[in-house]
Amino acid sequence: MEYVDVAVLLGALSAASYLSLVKRRRSHLLVLSLFSLLYFGFYRKGCICPVGSIQDVVLALGNQGYSVPVTVLAFFFLPLIFTLFFARGFCAAVCPLGAIQDVVVVKPVKVPHWLEQGLSIIPFVYLGLAVLLAATGSAFLICQFDPFVAFFRRSGSAGMLVLGIAFLLVGTFFGRPYCRVFCPYGAILRVLSFFSKWNVTLTPNDCLRCEICDVACPYGAIREPAEAEPSLSTRPARVRLALLILLIPLLIGGLGWLGSRLSVPLSKLHKVVSLAEQVALEDANPATPPTDASKAFRQTGRPVNALLADALRIRQQLVTGGWLFGGFVGLVMGIKLASLFVPKNRTVWEPDEAACLSCGRCFTYCPKELVRAKKVQRKNAIPLKPV
Amino acid sequence: MPETVPNNHRRQFFGAGIRGAFLFVLGAATSLFARYTQKEKMVWQIDPSKCVQCTNCATKCVLQPSAVKCVQAYPMCGYCKLCTGYFEPQPNRLNTAAENQLCPTGAIIRTALEYPYYEYTIEESLCIGCAKCVKGCTLFGNGSFFLQVRHDRCVNCNDCSIALACPGHAFKRVPASQPYLLKNREHQA
């Protein structure tokens, strides 16, 4: 059964790549995304998904006792490899979480560029935090706050349902809120898609600068030609960029320190640490009412010192992990800041390599593309010949 | 524009280099993980020796009713007339009347065998996994009632929400080929 899932994933990824890059048809991509929504979402109940598989892979790396099944590994790596060559076709038409948000977009509003850029930091923070908590075995954050899995299972706690409904409601005017503002797998895909061999292109030849594509994109992924972007031709501009690059190590260090400070609150998410705290509290103050967990612990007859030692070891891991997490966030913020001042060399309106989700809504909006499609259609038409 | 040509070449070259580096990292990571992987799927299961009968299994599962159900280990059962897993602590009479039963859904069927022995069978379609009978049986009986995750029901969430709430840390992942952690007479010893 699991191998069938991997085969379907491989098939869907290939189809999404072909449809977004070669065939260039929104309608076909929509059909594929509906299929993925039904298969990976409602039929396979949304588990295991590549987004959540990040945690399994990380847990296996940090914990010798846990090993990932081959299928989970395939779910993690296949979309990454496809994205490195064919951009984010996975997001467009394979991911069930993306598909369910894609069908509720009704009236997308344009988000200002600065806000869009600022929000795009959050997925990296979320990714770092999820990796940190998974590596220490504290929690599977992504699964706990998966907004749509309750719909896929047609069952779930009230909190999960409310979260899912909220995301879908926001999604009617802010296209794909989970993908753009939270998805930690999307954060990895952004980076890979930026360096992807082939990206979705808009216009087949010279751009008319009509800006219709910008209107078509509900996800704010179309970028203007370079004239409007900052250039490095003046000295102050170059100095500013150099200063921003010098700022990166400072950000890494500063946020790394902040991250290490998080170890105490974060460690409370780990069951062993919270149990150890409870047990220590009861020992210090006998009036404290015992919890189920502390009663269960006392029944086992395990020495309290062993538990406290375990808890301290986990907290120490979180200190190290917190430095790495903070440093990672600092690095991402630094690169993001500096990248805002690097000229992009865009000569035409085109989709942003990182942010474009390959959904294909813009294809038929480009007048030049319509002309090209018409030409192809004419070429493939059965020629009329006099009998 | 002659100047843009070498620039584009340089960009393409850097792009290809970085892509190659990413591909190498992905390949290296995959082969690294190949060592830790196993062919088999892992599923969630309750270690009966760690279960503290807290009732979370009935309420915390994403499924309603829960994927956890009680099972009976017949070799361990004492076939008692007064079953502390079946009856309320102070039953009016030792019969099958609802007010005497511990099980909130009446999921335990009591059948008279040769006097004074009675057989207790779980009607799984009614069981909600609340562990009330498990508690009664473990406290005063042989502990033949215990909870297990039923894999015909469990959707195998990546992050089991009962495991998160389990005070005894009794949930663990087990290989799908051996999906149950059953109690037996050896276990008792």
Short mmCIF file of N, CA and C in Angstrom, two decimals, chain A residues 80-88 187-199 335 352-355, chain B residues 11-23:
data_model
loop_
_atom_site.label_atom_id
_atom_site.label_comp_id
_atom_site.label_asym_id
_atom_site.label_seq_id
_atom_site.Cartn_x
_atom_site.Cartn_y
_atom_site.Cartn_z
N LEU A 80 11.75 17.24 -3.24
CA LEU A 80 12.93 18.13 -3.21
C LEU A 80 13.70 18.00 -4.51
N ILE A 81 13.92 16.75 -4.95
CA ILE A 81 14.70 16.53 -6.17
C ILE A 81 13.94 17.09 -7.38
N PHE A 82 12.65 16.87 -7.42
CA PHE A 82 11.86 17.41 -8.54
C PHE A 82 11.93 18.94 -8.56
N THR A 83 11.87 19.56 -7.36
CA THR A 83 11.88 21.02 -7.31
C THR A 83 13.20 21.57 -7.78
N LEU A 84 14.27 20.84 -7.52
CA LEU A 84 15.60 21.31 -7.93
C LEU A 84 15.69 21.40 -9.46
N PHE A 85 14.87 20.66 -10.18
CA PHE A 85 14.90 20.70 -11.64
C PHE A 85 13.68 21.38 -12.25
N PHE A 86 12.49 21.12 -11.67
CA PHE A 86 11.27 21.55 -12.36
C PHE A 86 10.45 22.55 -11.55
N ALA A 87 11.06 23.23 -10.56
CA ALA A 87 10.35 24.22 -9.74
C ALA A 87 9.21 23.58 -8.94
N ARG A 88 8.31 24.44 -8.44
CA ARG A 88 7.39 23.97 -7.40
C ARG A 88 6.09 23.36 -7.93
N ALA A 187 9.39 26.35 2.75
CA ALA A 187 10.61 27.13 2.95
C ALA A 187 11.79 26.46 2.25
N ILE A 188 11.89 25.12 2.39
CA ILE A 188 12.97 24.40 1.71
C ILE A 188 12.77 24.51 0.20
N LEU A 189 11.51 24.34 -0.23
CA LEU A 189 11.23 24.36 -1.66
C LEU A 189 11.52 25.73 -2.27
N ARG A 190 11.30 26.80 -1.51
CA ARG A 190 11.61 28.15 -2.01
C ARG A 190 13.07 28.23 -2.43
N VAL A 191 13.94 27.73 -1.53
CA VAL A 191 15.38 27.83 -1.79
C VAL A 191 15.73 26.99 -3.01
N LEU A 192 15.22 25.74 -3.05
CA LEU A 192 15.56 24.85 -4.16
C LEU A 192 15.01 25.40 -5.47
N SER A 193 13.78 25.94 -5.40
CA SER A 193 13.15 26.45 -6.61
C SER A 193 13.90 27.67 -7.15
N PHE A 194 14.51 28.44 -6.24
CA PHE A 194 15.28 29.62 -6.67
C PHE A 194 16.43 29.18 -7.56
N PHE A 195 17.02 28.01 -7.25
CA PHE A 195 18.14 27.52 -8.06
C PHE A 195 17.70 26.46 -9.05
N SER A 196 16.40 26.36 -9.26
CA SER A 196 15.88 25.30 -10.13
C SER A 196 16.35 25.46 -11.57
N LYS A 197 16.52 24.33 -12.25
CA LYS A 197 17.00 24.37 -13.63
C LYS A 197 15.97 25.01 -14.54
N TRP A 198 14.72 24.57 -14.42
CA TRP A 198 13.65 25.17 -15.22
C TRP A 198 12.61 25.76 -14.29
N ASN A 199 12.21 27.00 -14.58
CA ASN A 199 11.13 27.62 -13.80
C ASN A 199 9.96 27.90 -14.72
N ILE A 335 20.22 37.23 4.90
CA ILE A 335 20.22 37.03 3.46
C ILE A 335 19.02 37.71 2.82
N ASP A 352 8.44 35.17 -9.73
CA ASP A 352 9.57 35.06 -8.82
C ASP A 352 9.96 33.59 -8.71
N GLU A 353 11.25 33.30 -8.91
CA GLU A 353 11.68 31.90 -8.97
C GLU A 353 11.37 31.16 -7.68
N ALA A 354 11.48 31.89 -6.54
CA ALA A 354 11.28 31.21 -5.25
C ALA A 354 9.81 31.16 -4.86
N ALA A 355 9.10 32.28 -5.07
CA ALA A 355 7.74 32.37 -4.53
C ALA A 355 6.69 31.75 -5.44
N ARG B 11 25.81 33.80 -14.58
CA ARG B 11 24.66 33.42 -13.76
C ARG B 11 24.31 31.95 -13.97
N GLN B 12 24.30 31.54 -15.24
CA GLN B 12 23.96 30.14 -15.53
C GLN B 12 24.97 29.21 -14.88
N PHE B 13 26.24 29.62 -14.96
CA PHE B 13 27.31 28.78 -14.40
C PHE B 13 27.13 28.63 -12.88
N PHE B 14 26.88 29.79 -12.21
CA PHE B 14 26.67 29.73 -10.76
C PHE B 14 25.44 28.91 -10.41
N GLY B 15 24.38 29.13 -11.20
CA GLY B 15 23.15 28.39 -10.97
C GLY B 15 23.40 26.90 -11.05
N ALA B 16 24.11 26.48 -12.10
CA ALA B 16 24.39 25.05 -12.29
C ALA B 16 25.24 24.53 -11.14
N GLY B 17 26.22 25.34 -10.70
CA GLY B 17 27.10 24.91 -9.61
C GLY B 17 26.32 24.69 -8.33
N ILE B 18 25.46 25.67 -8.00
CA ILE B 18 24.69 25.56 -6.76
C ILE B 18 23.72 24.40 -6.84
N ARG B 19 23.12 24.22 -8.03
CA ARG B 19 22.19 23.10 -8.23
C ARG B 19 22.93 21.78 -8.00
N GLY B 20 24.14 21.72 -8.57
CA GLY B 20 24.94 20.51 -8.39
C GLY B 20 25.24 20.26 -6.92
N ALA B 21 25.57 21.35 -6.20
CA ALA B 21 25.88 21.20 -4.78
C ALA B 21 24.67 20.69 -4.02
N PHE B 22 23.49 21.27 -4.32
CA PHE B 22 22.26 20.81 -3.67
C PHE B 22 21.99 19.34 -3.96
N LEU B 23 22.20 18.97 -5.24
CA LEU B 23 21.94 17.59 -5.64
C LEU B 23 22.87 16.65 -4.88
#
